[in-house]
GROMACS .gro file of C-alpha atoms in nm:
model
   74
    1MET     CA    1  12.996   9.201   9.368
    2THR     CA    2  13.203   9.239   9.683
    3ILE     CA    3  13.474   9.010   9.814
    4TYR     CA    4  13.225   8.876  10.067
    5ASP     CA    5  12.980   8.780   9.794
    6MET     CA    6  13.261   8.597   9.616
    7LEU     CA    7  13.350   8.421   9.942
    8ILE     CA    8  12.988   8.311   9.986
    9TRP     CA    9  12.948   8.187   9.627
   10GLY     CA   10  13.290   8.023   9.621
   11GLY     CA   11  13.209   7.844   9.944
   12ALA     CA   12  12.876   7.733   9.803
   13VAL     CA   13  13.047   7.588   9.495
   14LEU     CA   14  13.306   7.411   9.710
   15THR     CA   15  13.030   7.268   9.929
   16ALA     CA   16  12.839   7.145   9.624
   17LEU     CA   17  13.153   6.975   9.489
   18GLY     CA   18  13.207   6.808   9.826
   19LEU     CA   19  12.847   6.690   9.831
   20ALA     CA   20  12.888   6.547   9.480
   21GLY     CA   21  13.196   6.359   9.601
   22ILE     CA   22  13.006   6.216   9.895
   23LEU     CA   23  12.725   6.103   9.665
   24TRP     CA   24  12.981   5.939   9.436
   25CYS     CA   25  13.118   5.749   9.738
   26ILE     CA   26  12.772   5.622   9.827
   27LEU     CA   27  12.715   5.503   9.471
   28ALA     CA   28  13.059   5.340   9.448
   29VAL     CA   29  13.008   5.143   9.770
   30THR     CA   30  12.657   5.039   9.664
   31ARG     CA   31  12.790   4.914   9.329
   32ALA     CA   32  13.073   4.727   9.499
   33ARG     CA   33  12.836   4.556   9.744
   34ARG     CA   34  12.598   4.453   9.468
   35ALA     CA   35  12.886   4.316   9.260
   36GLY     CA   36  12.965   4.067   9.537
   37LEU     CA   37  13.339   4.125   9.524
   38GLU     CA   38  13.590   3.905   9.700
   39ASP     CA   39  13.727   4.026  10.034
   40ALA     CA   40  14.055   4.161   9.892
   41ALA     CA   41  13.883   4.342   9.605
   42MET     CA   42  13.625   4.490   9.841
   43ARG     CA   43  13.901   4.608  10.074
   44THR     CA   44  14.084   4.779   9.787
   45THR     CA   45  13.764   4.946   9.670
   46MET     CA   46  13.676   5.061  10.019
   47GLN     CA   47  14.025   5.207  10.078
   48ARG     CA   48  13.992   5.418   9.764
   49VAL     CA   49  13.638   5.526   9.852
   50VAL     CA   50  13.734   5.620  10.209
   51ALA     CA   51  14.014   5.843  10.080
   52VAL     CA   52  13.778   6.020   9.837
   53ASN     CA   53  13.513   6.043  10.109
   54MET     CA   54  13.750   6.217  10.350
   55GLY     CA   55  13.853   6.465  10.082
   56ALA     CA   56  13.491   6.534   9.988
   57LEU     CA   57  13.396   6.582  10.352
   58ALA     CA   58  13.685   6.824  10.400
   59ALA     CA   59  13.581   7.020  10.091
   60SER     CA   60  13.224   7.043  10.218
   61VAL     CA   61  13.335   7.163  10.560
   62LEU     CA   62  13.572   7.423  10.417
   63GLY     CA   63  13.302   7.544  10.179
   64LEU     CA   64  13.049   7.580  10.458
   65MET     CA   65  13.306   7.764  10.669
   66ALA     CA   66  13.366   8.004  10.380
   67VAL     CA   67  12.992   8.066  10.344
   68ILE     CA   68  12.953   8.135  10.716
   69MET     CA   69  13.254   8.367  10.719
   70GLY     CA   70  13.125   8.554  10.417
   71ILE     CA   71  12.785   8.600  10.580
   72MET     CA   72  12.934   8.707  10.914
   73LEU     CA   73  13.177   8.956  10.761
   74ARG     CA   74  12.927   9.101  10.517
   0.00000   0.00000   0.00000
């Protein structure tokens, strides 16, 4: 296994983790909407979910960049 293969597989794992985070955000918002929370509670929930969503999106992007770089350099 070369360094490029490790870059590809590591990027794929990072992308999968980011995707799992994004799916968690979707589920968290759906649960919060169905719970019929008050405005302040919904705002607090959404602030937390947005922070996790941005981190998950960044992880997905970095993982995909690693996969592309590994493929290009291979």
